[in-house]
GROMACS .gro file of C-alpha atoms in nm:
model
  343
    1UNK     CA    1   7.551   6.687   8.811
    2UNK     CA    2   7.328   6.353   8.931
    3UNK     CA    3   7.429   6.054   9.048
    4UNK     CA    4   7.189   5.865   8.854
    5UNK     CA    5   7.358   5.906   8.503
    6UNK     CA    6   7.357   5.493   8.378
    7UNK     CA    7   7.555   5.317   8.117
    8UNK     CA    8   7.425   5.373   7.737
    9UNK     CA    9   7.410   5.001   7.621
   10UNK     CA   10   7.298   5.132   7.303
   11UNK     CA   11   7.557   5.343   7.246
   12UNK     CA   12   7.896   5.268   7.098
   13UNK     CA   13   8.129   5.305   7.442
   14UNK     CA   14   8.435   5.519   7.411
   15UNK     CA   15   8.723   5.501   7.667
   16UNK     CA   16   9.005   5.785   7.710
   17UNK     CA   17   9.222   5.949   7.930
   18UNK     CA   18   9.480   6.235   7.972
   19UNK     CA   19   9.777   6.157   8.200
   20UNK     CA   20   9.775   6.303   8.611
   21UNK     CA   21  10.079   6.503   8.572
   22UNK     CA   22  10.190   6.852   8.421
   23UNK     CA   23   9.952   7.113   8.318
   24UNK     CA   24   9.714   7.055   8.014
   25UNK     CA   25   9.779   7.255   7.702
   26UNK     CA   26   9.631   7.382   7.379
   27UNK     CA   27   9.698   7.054   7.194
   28UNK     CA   28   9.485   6.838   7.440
   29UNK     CA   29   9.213   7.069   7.417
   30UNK     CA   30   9.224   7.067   7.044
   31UNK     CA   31   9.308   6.642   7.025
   32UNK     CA   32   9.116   6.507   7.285
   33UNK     CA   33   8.885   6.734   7.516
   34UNK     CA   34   8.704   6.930   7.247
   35UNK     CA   35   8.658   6.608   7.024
   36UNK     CA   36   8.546   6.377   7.365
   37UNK     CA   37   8.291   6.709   7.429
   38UNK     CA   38   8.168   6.656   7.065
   39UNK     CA   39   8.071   6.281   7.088
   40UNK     CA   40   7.881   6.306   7.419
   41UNK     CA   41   7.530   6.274   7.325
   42UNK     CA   42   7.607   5.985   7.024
   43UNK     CA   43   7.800   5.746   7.309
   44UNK     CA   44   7.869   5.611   7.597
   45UNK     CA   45   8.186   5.808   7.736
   46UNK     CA   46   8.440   5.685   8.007
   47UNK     CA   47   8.711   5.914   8.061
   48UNK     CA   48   8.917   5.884   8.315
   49UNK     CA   49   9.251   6.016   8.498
   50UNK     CA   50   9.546   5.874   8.431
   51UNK     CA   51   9.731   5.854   8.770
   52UNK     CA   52   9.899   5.510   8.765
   53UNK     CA   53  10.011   5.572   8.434
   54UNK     CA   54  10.172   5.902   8.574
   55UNK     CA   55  10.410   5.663   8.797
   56UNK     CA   56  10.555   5.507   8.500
   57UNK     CA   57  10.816   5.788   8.577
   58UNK     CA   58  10.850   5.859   8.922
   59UNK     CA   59  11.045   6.129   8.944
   60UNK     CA   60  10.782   6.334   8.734
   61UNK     CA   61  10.550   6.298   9.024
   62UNK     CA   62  10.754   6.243   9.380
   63UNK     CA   63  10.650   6.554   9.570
   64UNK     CA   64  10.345   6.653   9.400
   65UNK     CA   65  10.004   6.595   9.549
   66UNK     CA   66   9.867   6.360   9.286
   67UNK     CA   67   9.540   6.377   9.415
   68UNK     CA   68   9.510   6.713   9.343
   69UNK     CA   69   9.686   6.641   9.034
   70UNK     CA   70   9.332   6.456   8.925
   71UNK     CA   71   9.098   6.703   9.081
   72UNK     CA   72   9.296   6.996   8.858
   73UNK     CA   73   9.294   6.771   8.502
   74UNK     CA   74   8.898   6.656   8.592
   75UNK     CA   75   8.820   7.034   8.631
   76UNK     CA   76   8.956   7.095   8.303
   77UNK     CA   77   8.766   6.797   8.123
   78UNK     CA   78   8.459   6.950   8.300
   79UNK     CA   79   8.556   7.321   8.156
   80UNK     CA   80   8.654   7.231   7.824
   81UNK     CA   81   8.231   7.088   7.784
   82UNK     CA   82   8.290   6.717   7.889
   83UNK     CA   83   7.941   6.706   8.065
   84UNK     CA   84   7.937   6.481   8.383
   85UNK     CA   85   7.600   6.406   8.347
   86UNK     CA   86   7.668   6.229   8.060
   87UNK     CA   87   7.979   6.048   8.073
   88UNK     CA   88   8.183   5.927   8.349
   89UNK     CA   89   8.507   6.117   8.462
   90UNK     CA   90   8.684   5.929   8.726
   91UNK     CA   91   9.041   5.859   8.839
   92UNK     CA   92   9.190   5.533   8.725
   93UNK     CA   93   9.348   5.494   9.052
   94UNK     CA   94   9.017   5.529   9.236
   95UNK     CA   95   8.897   5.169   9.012
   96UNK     CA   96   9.128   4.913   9.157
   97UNK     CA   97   9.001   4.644   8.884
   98UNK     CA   98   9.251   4.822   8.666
   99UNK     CA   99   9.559   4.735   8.797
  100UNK     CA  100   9.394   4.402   8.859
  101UNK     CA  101   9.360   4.358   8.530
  102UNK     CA  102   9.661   4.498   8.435
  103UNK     CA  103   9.839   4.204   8.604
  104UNK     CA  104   9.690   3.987   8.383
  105UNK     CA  105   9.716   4.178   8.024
  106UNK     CA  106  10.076   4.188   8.124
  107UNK     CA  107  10.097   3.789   8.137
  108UNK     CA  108   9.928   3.740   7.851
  109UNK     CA  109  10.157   4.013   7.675
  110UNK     CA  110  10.495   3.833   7.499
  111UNK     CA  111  10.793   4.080   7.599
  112UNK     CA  112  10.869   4.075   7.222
  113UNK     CA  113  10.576   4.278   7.151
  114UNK     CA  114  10.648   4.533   7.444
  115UNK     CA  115  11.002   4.571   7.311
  116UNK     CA  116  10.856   4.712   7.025
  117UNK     CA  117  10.692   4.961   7.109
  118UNK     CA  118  10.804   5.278   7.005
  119UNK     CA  119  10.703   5.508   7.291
  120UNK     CA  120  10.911   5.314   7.551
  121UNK     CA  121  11.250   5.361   7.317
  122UNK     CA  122  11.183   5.721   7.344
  123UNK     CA  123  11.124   5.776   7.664
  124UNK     CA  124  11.411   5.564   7.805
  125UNK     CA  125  11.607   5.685   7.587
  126UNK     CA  126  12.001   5.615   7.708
  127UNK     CA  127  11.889   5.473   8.084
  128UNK     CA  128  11.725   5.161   7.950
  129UNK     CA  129  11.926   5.013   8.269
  130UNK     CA  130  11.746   5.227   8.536
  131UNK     CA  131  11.434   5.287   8.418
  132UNK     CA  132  11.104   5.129   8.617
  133UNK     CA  133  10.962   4.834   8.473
  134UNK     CA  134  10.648   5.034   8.450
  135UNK     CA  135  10.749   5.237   8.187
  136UNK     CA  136  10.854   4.885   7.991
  137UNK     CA  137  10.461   4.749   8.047
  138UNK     CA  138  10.290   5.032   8.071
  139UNK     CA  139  10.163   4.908   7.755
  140UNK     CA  140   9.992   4.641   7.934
  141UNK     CA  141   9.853   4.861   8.178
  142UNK     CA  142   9.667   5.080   7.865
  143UNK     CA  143   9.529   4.763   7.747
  144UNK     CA  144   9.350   4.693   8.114
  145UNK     CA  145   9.224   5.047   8.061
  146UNK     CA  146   9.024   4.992   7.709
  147UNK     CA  147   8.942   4.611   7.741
  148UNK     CA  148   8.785   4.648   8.104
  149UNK     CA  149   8.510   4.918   7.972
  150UNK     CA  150   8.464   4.663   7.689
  151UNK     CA  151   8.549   4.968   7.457
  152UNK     CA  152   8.404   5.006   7.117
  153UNK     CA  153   8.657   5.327   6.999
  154UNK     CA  154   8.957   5.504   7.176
  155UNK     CA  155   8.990   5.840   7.040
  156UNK     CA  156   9.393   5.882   6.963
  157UNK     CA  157   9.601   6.087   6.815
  158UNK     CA  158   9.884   5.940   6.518
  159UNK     CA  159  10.142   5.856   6.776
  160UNK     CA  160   9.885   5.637   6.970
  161UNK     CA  161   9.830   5.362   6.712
  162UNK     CA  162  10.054   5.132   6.781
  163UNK     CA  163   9.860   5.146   7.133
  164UNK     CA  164   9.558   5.025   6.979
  165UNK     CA  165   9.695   4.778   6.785
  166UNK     CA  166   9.864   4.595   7.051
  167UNK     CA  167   9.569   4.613   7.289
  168UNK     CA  168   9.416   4.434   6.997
  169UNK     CA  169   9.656   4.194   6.989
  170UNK     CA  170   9.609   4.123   7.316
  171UNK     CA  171   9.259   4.077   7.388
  172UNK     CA  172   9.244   3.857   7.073
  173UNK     CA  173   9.549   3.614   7.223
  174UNK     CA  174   9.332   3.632   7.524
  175UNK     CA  175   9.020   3.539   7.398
  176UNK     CA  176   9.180   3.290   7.177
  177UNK     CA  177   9.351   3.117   7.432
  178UNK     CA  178   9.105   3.136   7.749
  179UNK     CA  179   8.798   3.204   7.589
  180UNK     CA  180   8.583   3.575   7.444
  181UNK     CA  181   8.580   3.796   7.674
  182UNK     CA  182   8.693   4.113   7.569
  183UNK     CA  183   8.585   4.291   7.272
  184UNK     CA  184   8.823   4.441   7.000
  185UNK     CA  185   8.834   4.848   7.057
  186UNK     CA  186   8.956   5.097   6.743
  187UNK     CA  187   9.109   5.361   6.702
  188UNK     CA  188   8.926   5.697   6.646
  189UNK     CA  189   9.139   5.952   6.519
  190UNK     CA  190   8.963   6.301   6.487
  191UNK     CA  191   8.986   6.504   6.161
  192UNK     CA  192   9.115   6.776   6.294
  193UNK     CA  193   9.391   6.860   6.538
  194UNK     CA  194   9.502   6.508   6.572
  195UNK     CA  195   9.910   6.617   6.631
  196UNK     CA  196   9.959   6.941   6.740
  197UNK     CA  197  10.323   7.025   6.710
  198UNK     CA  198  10.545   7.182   6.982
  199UNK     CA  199  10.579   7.617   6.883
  200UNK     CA  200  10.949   7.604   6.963
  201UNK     CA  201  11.014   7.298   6.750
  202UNK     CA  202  10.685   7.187   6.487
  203UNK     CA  203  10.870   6.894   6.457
  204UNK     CA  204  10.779   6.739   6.788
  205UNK     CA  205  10.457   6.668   6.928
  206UNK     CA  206  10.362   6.919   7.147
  207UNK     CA  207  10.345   6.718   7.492
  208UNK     CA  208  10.308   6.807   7.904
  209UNK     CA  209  10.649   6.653   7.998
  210UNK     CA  210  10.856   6.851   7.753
  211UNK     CA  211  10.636   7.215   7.844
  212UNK     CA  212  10.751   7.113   8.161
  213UNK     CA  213  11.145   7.231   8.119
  214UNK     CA  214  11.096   7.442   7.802
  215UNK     CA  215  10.820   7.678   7.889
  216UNK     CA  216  10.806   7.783   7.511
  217UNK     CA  217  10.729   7.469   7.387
  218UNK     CA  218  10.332   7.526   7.446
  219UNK     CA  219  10.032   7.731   7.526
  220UNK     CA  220   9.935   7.594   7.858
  221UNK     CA  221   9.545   7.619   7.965
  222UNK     CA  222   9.612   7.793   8.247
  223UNK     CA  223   9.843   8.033   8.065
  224UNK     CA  224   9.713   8.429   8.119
  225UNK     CA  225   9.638   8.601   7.805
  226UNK     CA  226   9.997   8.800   7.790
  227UNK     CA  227  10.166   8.472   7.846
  228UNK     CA  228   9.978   8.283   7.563
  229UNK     CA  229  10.029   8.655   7.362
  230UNK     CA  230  10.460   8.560   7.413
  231UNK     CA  231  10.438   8.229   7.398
  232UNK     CA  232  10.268   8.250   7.037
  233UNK     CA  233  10.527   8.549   6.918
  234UNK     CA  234  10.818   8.359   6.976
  235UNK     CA  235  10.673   8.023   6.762
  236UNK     CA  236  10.937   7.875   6.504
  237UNK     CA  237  10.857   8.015   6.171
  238UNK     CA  238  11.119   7.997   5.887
  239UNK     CA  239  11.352   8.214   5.745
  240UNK     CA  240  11.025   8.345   5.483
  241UNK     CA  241  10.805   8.689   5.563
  242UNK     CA  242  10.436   8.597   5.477
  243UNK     CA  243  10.202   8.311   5.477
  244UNK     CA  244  10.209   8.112   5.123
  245UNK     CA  245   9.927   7.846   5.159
  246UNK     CA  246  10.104   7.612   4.871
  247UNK     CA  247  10.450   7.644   5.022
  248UNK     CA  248  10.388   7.651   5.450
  249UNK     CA  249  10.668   7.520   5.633
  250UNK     CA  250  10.594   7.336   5.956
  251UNK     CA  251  10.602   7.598   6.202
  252UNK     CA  252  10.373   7.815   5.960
  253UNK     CA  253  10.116   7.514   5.885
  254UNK     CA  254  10.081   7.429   6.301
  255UNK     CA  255  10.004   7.758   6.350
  256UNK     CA  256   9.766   7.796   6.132
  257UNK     CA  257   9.620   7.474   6.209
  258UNK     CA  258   9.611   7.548   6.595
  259UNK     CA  259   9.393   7.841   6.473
  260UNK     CA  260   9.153   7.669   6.236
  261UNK     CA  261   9.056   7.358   6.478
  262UNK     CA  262   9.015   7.646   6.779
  263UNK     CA  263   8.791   7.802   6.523
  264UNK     CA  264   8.653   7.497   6.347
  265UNK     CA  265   8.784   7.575   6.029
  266UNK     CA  266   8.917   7.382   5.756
  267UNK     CA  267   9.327   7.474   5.759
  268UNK     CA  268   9.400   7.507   5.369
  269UNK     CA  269   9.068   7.693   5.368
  270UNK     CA  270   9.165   7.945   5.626
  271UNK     CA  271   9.570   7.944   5.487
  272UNK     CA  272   9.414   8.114   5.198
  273UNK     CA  273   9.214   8.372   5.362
  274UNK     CA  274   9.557   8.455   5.507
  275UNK     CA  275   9.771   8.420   5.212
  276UNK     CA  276  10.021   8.695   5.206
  277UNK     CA  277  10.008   8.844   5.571
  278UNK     CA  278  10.340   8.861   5.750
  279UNK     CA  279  10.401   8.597   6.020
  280UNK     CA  280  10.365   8.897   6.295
  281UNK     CA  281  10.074   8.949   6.167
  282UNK     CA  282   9.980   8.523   6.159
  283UNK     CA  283  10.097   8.513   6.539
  284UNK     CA  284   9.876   8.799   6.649
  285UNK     CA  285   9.614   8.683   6.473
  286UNK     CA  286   9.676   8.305   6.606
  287UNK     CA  287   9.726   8.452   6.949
  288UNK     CA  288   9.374   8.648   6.973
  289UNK     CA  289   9.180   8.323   6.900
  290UNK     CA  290   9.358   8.075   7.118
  291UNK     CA  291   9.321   8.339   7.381
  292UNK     CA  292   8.932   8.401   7.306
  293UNK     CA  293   8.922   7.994   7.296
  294UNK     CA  294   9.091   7.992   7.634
  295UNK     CA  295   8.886   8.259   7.836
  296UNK     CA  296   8.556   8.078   7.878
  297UNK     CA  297   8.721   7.748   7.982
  298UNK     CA  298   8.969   7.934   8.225
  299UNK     CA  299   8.684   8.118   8.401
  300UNK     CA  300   8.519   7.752   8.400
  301UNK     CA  301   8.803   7.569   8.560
  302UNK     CA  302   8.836   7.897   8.843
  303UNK     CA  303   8.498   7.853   8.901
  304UNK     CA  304   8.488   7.455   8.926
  305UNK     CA  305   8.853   7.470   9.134
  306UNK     CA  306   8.676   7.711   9.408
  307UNK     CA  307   8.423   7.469   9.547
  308UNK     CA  308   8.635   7.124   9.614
  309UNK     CA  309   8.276   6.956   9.679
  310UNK     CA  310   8.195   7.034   9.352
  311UNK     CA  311   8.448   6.790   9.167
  312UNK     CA  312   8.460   6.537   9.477
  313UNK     CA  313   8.093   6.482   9.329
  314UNK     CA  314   8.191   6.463   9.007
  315UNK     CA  315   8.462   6.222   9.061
  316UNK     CA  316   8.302   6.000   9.264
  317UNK     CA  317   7.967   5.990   9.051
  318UNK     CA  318   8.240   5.902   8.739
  319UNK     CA  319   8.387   5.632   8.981
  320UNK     CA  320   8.057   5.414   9.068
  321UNK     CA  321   7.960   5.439   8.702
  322UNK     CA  322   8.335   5.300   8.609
  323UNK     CA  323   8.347   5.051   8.895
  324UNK     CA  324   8.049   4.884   8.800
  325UNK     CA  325   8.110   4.826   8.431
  326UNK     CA  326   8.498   4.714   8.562
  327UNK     CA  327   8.415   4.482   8.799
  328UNK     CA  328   8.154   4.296   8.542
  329UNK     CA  329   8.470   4.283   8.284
  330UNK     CA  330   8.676   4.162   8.610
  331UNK     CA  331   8.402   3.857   8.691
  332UNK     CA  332   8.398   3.741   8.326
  333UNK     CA  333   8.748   3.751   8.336
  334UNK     CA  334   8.789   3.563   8.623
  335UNK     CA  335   8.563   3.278   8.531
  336UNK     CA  336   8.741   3.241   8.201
  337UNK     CA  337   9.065   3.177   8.431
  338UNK     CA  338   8.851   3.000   8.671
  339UNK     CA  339   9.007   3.225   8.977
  340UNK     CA  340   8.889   3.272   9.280
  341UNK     CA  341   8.787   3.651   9.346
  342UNK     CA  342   8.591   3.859   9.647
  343UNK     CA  343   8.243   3.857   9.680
   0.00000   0.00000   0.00000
């Protein structure tokens, strides 16, 4: 790594990020690291650490060392291929022009439109009353994060839409109202991989805060090869023996769909090289390549994790790149409102 990678002006800029808390698993390998790894030499890449958004829930983080918390999820966007020399990887914390202008998306935001969205009815589910307002705006907050890069695309998975459209919204009421400053991201949903469903219910989207109190609900990165090996034996099926390609349930499909994106396959093509095999045979199969996927980018991570200079550089490299772009967005912003700001 350098310290001299710049800004690609003529690239399309892409902004993204992967939550500070809970271990990474197979699905944000598959949905997000892989696919930012693949895109690295066509844009310009911001990817950063989501640490404020990890506070939205406070009690998923009191206790735990959130600054190592970054340093573990950079080392695995560093050993899953996201090169440092070409995009910036920096903690969101670490770029305070975020939560500046997260203040201000969150005034511009009507409350109607946060009470929509879907992701904060979940997650609240019954304690509506006790929840932190963060996890109400939050929304807000993941606007700040696209429209101060000036984003072109935000690779998301399906749940994440909504996301997109309401930063949309919100950048257009802004320029609208105060003047064009911020320019309208999309949405870039990858081909492949885009939802990868929980094993122990292909129902739900597999996700860090639910892995966190069932253990079988996902191949973690850091899972050992035996582990991934159980994990992938006891996966939901259905109450059928063998794989039939025109009739896979949803436990049968995600497994074979983990497979093919590990692989870069096409899933229907690969369900029919498999058509017929029992579904001990489709685990053990599915098991061997998420474990071959796993091996290179586990020795990676040990390797990155035993030299804490190593990612220090990387993070702070990611952090002047992101800091400089921010604080332009900040400036414009600020003369639009005609505020007074440092420097």
């Amino acid at each position: 790594m350098t310290s001299t990678s710049v800004a690609r002006a003529d690239r399309p800029r892409v902004l993204s990020g992967i939550q500070a808390n809970g271990n990474l698993h197979i699905g944000n390998l598959i949905g997000a690291l892989r696919q930012w790894a693949g895109m690295l030499d066509e844009i310009d890449g911001f990817f950063c650490i989501a640490d404020l958004h990890a506070l939205t829930i406070p009690s998923q983080v009191i206790g735990t060392d959130l600054a190592d918390a970054v340093t573990e999820v950079a080392a695995w966007y560093v050993a899953a291929g996201i090169d440092p020399d070409k995009a910036a990887i920096f903690a969101q914390s670490a770029v305070p022009q975020h939560a500046e202008l997260a203040w201000v998306m969150t005034c511009f935001t009507p409350m109607g439109w946060l009470e929509r969205m879907t992701q904060f009815k979940a997650k609240s589910g019954t304690e509506k009353e006790s929840v932190g307002a963060g996890l109400f705006t939050y929304p807000a907050l993941q606007a700040a994060d696209i429209l101060l890069y000036q984003a072109n695309y935000v690779p998301v998975g399906d749940d994440q839409r909504q996301h997109i459209e309401l930063t949309r919204d919100v950048a257009q009421r802004f320029n609208h109202l105060v003047g064009e400053v911020f320019t309208l991201p999309e949405g870039m949903v990858p081909k492949t991989g885009a939802r990868v469903m929980g094993l122990d219910d292909p129902t739900e989207k597999m996700s860090k805060s639910v892995a966190a109190v069932r253990s079988g609900h996902a191949v973690l990165l850091a899972d050992p090869p035996d582990l991934v090996v159980r994990k992938l034996k006891s996966a939901q099926t259905d109450s059928g023996r063998e794989v039939d390609p025109e009739n896979m349930s949803e436990g049968v499909a995600n497994l074979v769909d983990i497979a093919a994106s590990l692989l870069g396959r096409d899933g229907r093509e690969l369900a029919g090289e498999w058509a017929g095999i029992g579904y001990a045979d489709l685990k053990t199969r599915v098991a061997d390549v998420v474990v071959d996927a796993l091996r290179p980018v586990q020795a990676k991570h040990a390797e990155l994790r035993s030299d804490p200079a190593v990612m220090q550089g990387v993070l702070e490299d990611g952090r002047k790149r992101a800091a400089a772009v921010a604080e332009q967005t900040m400036a414009r912003v600020a003369g639009a409102l005609k505020m007074r700001r440092p420097g």
